[in-house]
Amino acid sequence: MAPPFNRGVTATPIDTHEARRIRSFVLRQGRFSPAQQRAFDQLWPRFGLDYAGTPRDFDAAFGRRAPRILEIGFGNGEALLHSALRDSGRDHVGIEVHAPGVGRLLNALAAADVRNARIYRHDAVEVLENEIADAAFDEIRIYFPDPWHKKRHHKRRLVNPGFAALLLRKLAMGGRLHLATDWRDYAEQMWDVLDATPGLTNVAGARGHVARPDWRPQTHFETRGRKLGHGVWDLLYERSEPQVRD
């Protein structure tokens, strides 16, 4: 069963724990087309993963055992679709809370007859905490998370020390964490957090970034931003054994 679509919802705390946790997203009203509604009605059983709050057997979900990639906050799904099509040997799991983007990706996956992608429409923190086993993923990707650019909203940013520790647990040893942002001060915060996380090694060196890799397609908005002189920072980390200090 597809998760319910709720127009105009801005917050959905379900218990006191949820009410206390600061969320990194706000569910805003958006245009939800008839085609996207049909996608939920017809395609969710094929591609959707219903949140149950218990550990997920991804081998059963995909019908095979394969390396896995997780994308958190996939937006309209362009990067996930691109990766699933070019990397058929690995299974792709996406998480997104905004229904229109989920609907678009459902339609795109069906049109391309993709077999190696499944998606959640749920809070990523809850999925990571309750449905994903430790060391379950070979790669985790977070592309252009909400920058919450006003200083008073920085507390809502997804990348913080607690979240970094959670991501580390879900990565297999030698696994890769790839983030991208077009906000310099958010890149600075990511470096502050991730470079200081024991067990994560910045591939480009401390406070370093890499050129956009071929597995991340350049979006329309990114292309437009680059023409205007805006920067984009790709941060790439690997999970390694934490250094033991004397």
mmCIF file of C-alpha atoms in Angstrom:
data_model
loop_
_atom_site.group_PDB
_atom_site.id
_atom_site.type_symbol
_atom_site.label_atom_id
_atom_site.label_comp_id
_atom_site.label_asym_id
_atom_site.label_seq_id
_atom_site.Cartn_x
_atom_site.Cartn_y
_atom_site.Cartn_z
ATOM 1 C CA MET A 1 0.000 0.000 0.000
ATOM 2 C CA ALA A 2 1.338 3.426 -0.939
ATOM 3 C CA PRO A 3 1.926 5.870 1.911
ATOM 4 C CA PRO A 4 -0.860 8.468 2.199
ATOM 5 C CA PHE A 5 -0.368 11.745 0.389
ATOM 6 C CA ASN A 6 -1.201 14.712 2.586
ATOM 7 C CA ARG A 7 -1.317 18.145 0.956
ATOM 8 C CA GLY A 8 -0.050 21.132 2.889
ATOM 9 C CA VAL A 9 1.372 19.246 5.871
ATOM 10 C CA THR A 10 4.153 21.146 7.632
ATOM 11 C CA ALA A 11 4.864 18.831 10.564
ATOM 12 C CA THR A 12 3.708 15.374 11.599
ATOM 13 C CA PRO A 13 5.013 14.487 15.071
ATOM 14 C CA ILE A 14 3.671 11.114 16.158
ATOM 15 C CA ASP A 15 4.926 10.944 19.723
ATOM 16 C CA THR A 16 6.911 12.932 22.260
ATOM 17 C CA HIS A 17 10.245 11.691 20.885
ATOM 18 C CA GLU A 18 9.270 12.870 17.419
ATOM 19 C CA ALA A 19 8.088 16.209 18.744
ATOM 20 C CA ARG A 20 11.440 16.822 20.427
ATOM 21 C CA ARG A 21 13.603 15.934 17.439
ATOM 22 C CA ILE A 22 14.303 18.847 15.122
ATOM 23 C CA ARG A 23 13.529 17.763 11.585
ATOM 24 C CA SER A 24 15.665 18.749 8.626
ATOM 25 C CA PHE A 25 12.648 19.109 6.355
ATOM 26 C CA VAL A 26 9.235 20.724 6.137
ATOM 27 C CA LEU A 27 6.520 19.065 4.082
ATOM 28 C CA ARG A 28 5.280 21.898 1.887
ATOM 29 C CA GLN A 29 2.301 21.888 -0.414
ATOM 30 C CA GLY A 30 3.347 21.188 -3.961
ATOM 31 C CA ARG A 31 1.789 20.433 -7.305
ATOM 32 C CA PHE A 32 0.740 16.804 -7.410
ATOM 33 C CA SER A 33 -0.310 15.821 -10.916
ATOM 34 C CA PRO A 34 -2.801 13.094 -11.882
ATOM 35 C CA ALA A 35 0.111 11.158 -13.416
ATOM 36 C CA GLN A 36 1.962 11.254 -10.108
ATOM 37 C CA GLN A 37 -1.143 10.086 -8.241
ATOM 38 C CA ARG A 38 -1.510 7.199 -10.692
ATOM 39 C CA ALA A 39 2.133 6.361 -10.064
ATOM 40 C CA PHE A 40 1.428 5.959 -6.358
ATOM 41 C CA ASP A 41 -1.697 3.922 -7.039
ATOM 42 C CA GLN A 42 -0.195 1.619 -9.649
ATOM 43 C CA LEU A 43 3.587 1.543 -9.165
ATOM 44 C CA TRP A 44 4.130 1.709 -5.422
ATOM 45 C CA PRO A 45 3.706 -2.073 -4.998
ATOM 46 C CA ARG A 46 6.508 -2.563 -7.548
ATOM 47 C CA PHE A 47 9.032 0.006 -6.345
ATOM 48 C CA GLY A 48 7.876 1.222 -2.939
ATOM 49 C CA LEU A 49 9.099 0.174 0.494
ATOM 50 C CA ASP A 50 6.552 0.748 3.247
ATOM 51 C CA TYR A 51 8.101 1.895 6.495
ATOM 52 C CA ALA A 52 7.470 -0.723 9.192
ATOM 53 C CA GLY A 53 10.003 0.300 11.843
ATOM 54 C CA THR A 54 11.707 -3.100 11.833
ATOM 55 C CA PRO A 55 14.944 -4.289 10.153
ATOM 56 C CA ARG A 56 14.528 -4.651 6.399
ATOM 57 C CA ASP A 57 15.619 -7.718 4.439
ATOM 58 C CA PHE A 58 16.912 -6.018 1.303
ATOM 59 C CA ASP A 59 17.915 -9.333 -0.275
ATOM 60 C CA ALA A 60 14.240 -10.275 -0.203
ATOM 61 C CA ALA A 61 13.146 -6.835 -1.424
ATOM 62 C CA PHE A 62 15.386 -7.077 -4.506
ATOM 63 C CA GLY A 63 15.307 -10.819 -4.956
ATOM 64 C CA ARG A 64 19.083 -11.085 -4.922
ATOM 65 C CA ARG A 65 22.203 -10.388 -2.857
ATOM 66 C CA ALA A 66 24.193 -7.460 -4.262
ATOM 67 C CA PRO A 67 26.131 -4.384 -3.087
ATOM 68 C CA ARG A 68 23.806 -1.504 -2.208
ATOM 69 C CA ILE A 69 23.708 2.272 -2.591
ATOM 70 C CA LEU A 70 21.489 4.535 -0.488
ATOM 71 C CA GLU A 71 20.486 8.025 -1.632
ATOM 72 C CA ILE A 72 18.956 10.274 1.010
ATOM 73 C CA GLY A 73 16.672 13.061 -0.187
ATOM 74 C CA PHE A 74 16.596 12.143 -3.887
ATOM 75 C CA GLY A 75 14.371 15.063 -4.938
ATOM 76 C CA ASN A 76 12.945 14.267 -8.363
ATOM 77 C CA GLY A 77 15.153 11.193 -8.632
ATOM 78 C CA GLU A 78 17.387 12.129 -11.573
ATOM 79 C CA ALA A 79 20.593 10.988 -9.872
ATOM 80 C CA LEU A 80 19.097 7.765 -8.563
ATOM 81 C CA LEU A 81 17.656 6.860 -11.964
ATOM 82 C CA HIS A 82 20.957 7.690 -13.682
ATOM 83 C CA SER A 83 22.929 5.540 -11.259
ATOM 84 C CA ALA A 84 20.521 2.599 -11.311
ATOM 85 C CA LEU A 85 20.645 2.470 -15.113
ATOM 86 C CA ARG A 86 24.450 2.703 -15.393
ATOM 87 C CA ASP A 87 25.225 0.480 -12.397
ATOM 88 C CA SER A 88 22.930 -2.530 -12.730
ATOM 89 C CA GLY A 89 25.199 -4.712 -10.604
ATOM 90 C CA ARG A 90 24.307 -2.766 -7.470
ATOM 91 C CA ASP A 91 20.920 -2.212 -5.853
ATOM 92 C CA HIS A 92 19.728 1.319 -5.151
ATOM 93 C CA VAL A 93 17.535 2.482 -2.280
ATOM 94 C CA GLY A 94 16.200 6.031 -2.208
ATOM 95 C CA ILE A 95 14.523 7.999 0.570
ATOM 96 C CA GLU A 96 12.431 11.125 -0.002
ATOM 97 C CA VAL A 97 9.574 12.742 1.927
ATOM 98 C CA HIS A 98 8.067 14.961 -0.774
ATOM 99 C CA ALA A 99 5.332 13.181 -2.700
ATOM 100 C CA PRO A 100 5.636 14.924 -6.117
ATOM 101 C CA GLY A 101 9.288 13.906 -6.461
ATOM 102 C CA VAL A 102 8.492 10.351 -5.419
ATOM 103 C CA GLY A 103 5.717 10.224 -8.009
ATOM 104 C CA ARG A 104 8.045 11.459 -10.750
ATOM 105 C CA LEU A 105 10.650 8.854 -9.904
ATOM 106 C CA LEU A 106 8.089 6.051 -9.790
ATOM 107 C CA ASN A 107 7.025 6.932 -13.343
ATOM 108 C CA ALA A 108 10.632 7.225 -14.538
ATOM 109 C CA LEU A 109 11.624 3.866 -13.037
ATOM 110 C CA ALA A 110 8.668 2.164 -14.704
ATOM 111 C CA ALA A 111 9.319 3.820 -18.083
ATOM 112 C CA ALA A 112 12.936 2.604 -18.017
ATOM 113 C CA ASP A 113 11.960 -0.828 -16.632
ATOM 114 C CA VAL A 114 14.470 -0.464 -13.804
ATOM 115 C CA ARG A 115 14.863 -3.620 -11.719
ATOM 116 C CA ASN A 116 17.450 -2.512 -9.150
ATOM 117 C CA ALA A 117 15.767 0.412 -7.364
ATOM 118 C CA ARG A 118 13.363 0.664 -4.414
ATOM 119 C CA ILE A 119 12.208 3.801 -2.626
ATOM 120 C CA TYR A 120 10.866 4.964 0.717
ATOM 121 C CA ARG A 121 8.631 7.936 1.275
ATOM 122 C CA HIS A 122 9.548 8.534 4.890
ATOM 123 C CA ASP A 123 11.851 10.396 7.276
ATOM 124 C CA ALA A 124 15.405 9.266 6.504
ATOM 125 C CA VAL A 125 16.520 9.347 10.134
ATOM 126 C CA GLU A 126 13.765 6.932 11.144
ATOM 127 C CA VAL A 127 14.558 4.622 8.233
ATOM 128 C CA LEU A 128 18.261 4.599 9.109
ATOM 129 C CA GLU A 129 17.619 4.039 12.795
ATOM 130 C CA ASN A 130 14.970 1.339 12.516
ATOM 131 C CA GLU A 131 15.007 -0.365 9.104
ATOM 132 C CA ILE A 132 18.646 -0.476 8.024
ATOM 133 C CA ALA A 133 21.134 -2.839 9.614
ATOM 134 C CA ASP A 134 24.608 -1.626 10.502
ATOM 135 C CA ALA A 135 27.148 -1.941 7.639
ATOM 136 C CA ALA A 136 24.291 -2.596 5.191
ATOM 137 C CA PHE A 137 25.372 -0.163 2.463
ATOM 138 C CA ASP A 138 28.486 0.147 0.345
ATOM 139 C CA GLU A 139 27.703 3.763 -0.477
ATOM 140 C CA ILE A 140 25.512 6.543 0.899
ATOM 141 C CA ARG A 141 24.757 9.671 -1.138
ATOM 142 C CA ILE A 142 23.282 12.999 -0.030
ATOM 143 C CA TYR A 143 22.965 15.514 -2.850
ATOM 144 C CA PHE A 144 22.016 19.143 -2.235
ATOM 145 C CA PRO A 145 20.271 18.802 1.131
ATOM 146 C CA ASP A 146 18.242 21.826 2.227
ATOM 147 C CA PRO A 147 20.881 24.411 3.244
ATOM 148 C CA TRP A 148 18.620 26.192 5.734
ATOM 149 C CA HIS A 149 20.654 29.261 4.854
ATOM 150 C CA LYS A 150 19.389 31.570 7.606
ATOM 151 C CA LYS A 151 21.646 31.293 10.640
ATOM 152 C CA ARG A 152 18.758 30.738 13.027
ATOM 153 C CA HIS A 153 17.772 27.692 10.960
ATOM 154 C CA HIS A 154 21.225 26.049 10.842
ATOM 155 C CA LYS A 155 20.098 23.699 13.623
ATOM 156 C CA ARG A 156 17.792 22.076 11.064
ATOM 157 C CA ARG A 157 20.612 21.083 8.736
ATOM 158 C CA LEU A 158 20.759 17.353 8.147
ATOM 159 C CA VAL A 159 24.532 16.981 8.501
ATOM 160 C CA ASN A 160 25.433 17.175 12.187
ATOM 161 C CA PRO A 161 27.615 15.034 14.480
ATOM 162 C CA GLY A 162 24.803 12.701 15.541
ATOM 163 C CA PHE A 163 23.695 12.095 11.963
ATOM 164 C CA ALA A 164 27.290 11.540 10.835
ATOM 165 C CA ALA A 165 27.715 8.852 13.485
ATOM 166 C CA LEU A 166 24.498 7.204 12.288
ATOM 167 C CA LEU A 167 25.672 7.220 8.665
ATOM 168 C CA LEU A 168 29.009 5.728 9.681
ATOM 169 C CA ARG A 169 27.281 2.784 11.338
ATOM 170 C CA LYS A 170 25.280 2.023 8.196
ATOM 171 C CA LEU A 171 28.332 2.019 5.909
ATOM 172 C CA ALA A 172 30.300 -1.159 5.307
ATOM 173 C CA MET A 173 34.036 -0.977 5.999
ATOM 174 C CA GLY A 174 35.634 0.665 2.967
ATOM 175 C CA GLY A 175 32.253 2.100 2.000
ATOM 176 C CA ARG A 176 31.854 5.560 0.531
ATOM 177 C CA LEU A 177 29.929 8.646 1.662
ATOM 178 C CA HIS A 178 29.332 11.242 -1.066
ATOM 179 C CA LEU A 179 27.735 14.631 -0.427
ATOM 180 C CA ALA A 180 27.191 17.627 -2.686
ATOM 181 C CA THR A 181 26.118 21.172 -1.884
ATOM 182 C CA ASP A 182 26.013 24.517 -3.670
ATOM 183 C CA TRP A 183 26.265 26.506 -0.423
ATOM 184 C CA ARG A 184 29.840 27.236 0.648
ATOM 185 C CA ASP A 185 28.960 27.702 4.316
ATOM 186 C CA TYR A 186 27.151 24.351 4.343
ATOM 187 C CA ALA A 187 30.238 22.735 2.802
ATOM 188 C CA GLU A 188 32.231 24.316 5.640
ATOM 189 C CA GLN A 189 29.849 22.786 8.183
ATOM 190 C CA MET A 190 30.072 19.397 6.469
ATOM 191 C CA TRP A 191 33.864 19.552 6.708
ATOM 192 C CA ASP A 192 33.660 20.597 10.355
ATOM 193 C CA VAL A 193 31.472 17.582 11.146
ATOM 194 C CA LEU A 194 32.741 14.856 8.831
ATOM 195 C CA ASP A 195 36.485 15.542 8.998
ATOM 196 C CA ALA A 196 36.130 15.253 12.775
ATOM 197 C CA THR A 197 34.171 11.964 12.683
ATOM 198 C CA PRO A 198 36.425 9.036 13.672
ATOM 199 C CA GLY A 199 36.173 6.337 11.035
ATOM 200 C CA LEU A 200 35.560 8.709 8.091
ATOM 201 C CA THR A 201 38.479 9.674 5.847
ATOM 202 C CA ASN A 202 38.202 12.578 3.410
ATOM 203 C CA VAL A 203 39.422 11.208 0.075
ATOM 204 C CA ALA A 204 40.586 14.689 -0.977
ATOM 205 C CA GLY A 205 42.366 15.413 2.305
ATOM 206 C CA ALA A 206 41.246 17.587 5.193
ATOM 207 C CA ARG A 207 38.654 20.158 4.062
ATOM 208 C CA GLY A 208 39.060 18.919 0.520
ATOM 209 C CA HIS A 209 36.546 18.278 -2.246
ATOM 210 C CA VAL A 210 36.583 16.424 -5.555
ATOM 211 C CA ALA A 211 35.409 17.145 -9.093
ATOM 212 C CA ARG A 212 31.862 15.985 -9.802
ATOM 213 C CA PRO A 213 32.148 12.227 -10.398
ATOM 214 C CA ASP A 214 30.419 10.620 -13.370
ATOM 215 C CA TRP A 215 27.960 8.754 -11.168
ATOM 216 C CA ARG A 216 26.354 12.089 -10.164
ATOM 217 C CA PRO A 217 24.674 13.776 -13.158
ATOM 218 C CA GLN A 218 24.702 17.545 -13.332
ATOM 219 C CA THR A 219 21.190 18.832 -12.695
ATOM 220 C CA HIS A 220 19.421 21.576 -14.638
ATOM 221 C CA PHE A 221 19.571 23.893 -11.635
ATOM 222 C CA GLU A 222 23.262 23.133 -11.126
ATOM 223 C CA THR A 223 23.993 23.948 -14.768
ATOM 224 C CA ARG A 224 22.143 27.239 -14.453
ATOM 225 C CA GLY A 225 23.913 28.039 -11.195
ATOM 226 C CA ARG A 226 27.350 27.367 -12.666
ATOM 227 C CA LYS A 227 26.586 29.733 -15.544
ATOM 228 C CA LEU A 228 25.872 32.375 -12.909
ATOM 229 C CA GLY A 229 29.183 31.652 -11.218
ATOM 230 C CA HIS A 230 27.840 29.634 -8.300
ATOM 231 C CA GLY A 231 30.105 26.974 -6.808
ATOM 232 C CA VAL A 232 29.338 23.315 -6.155
ATOM 233 C CA TRP A 233 31.280 21.194 -3.675
ATOM 234 C CA ASP A 234 31.416 17.389 -3.880
ATOM 235 C CA LEU A 235 32.708 15.850 -0.653
ATOM 236 C CA LEU A 236 33.832 12.235 -0.743
ATOM 237 C CA TYR A 237 34.637 10.132 2.317
ATOM 238 C CA GLU A 238 35.502 6.496 2.956
ATOM 239 C CA ARG A 239 34.772 4.456 6.042
ATOM 240 C CA SER A 240 38.006 3.296 7.612
ATOM 241 C CA GLU A 241 39.169 2.051 10.963
ATOM 242 C CA PRO A 242 39.385 4.957 13.414
ATOM 243 C CA GLN A 243 42.944 5.968 14.250
ATOM 244 C CA VAL A 244 43.994 4.882 17.736
ATOM 245 C CA ARG A 245 45.781 7.682 19.526
ATOM 246 C CA ASP A 246 48.438 7.036 22.148
#
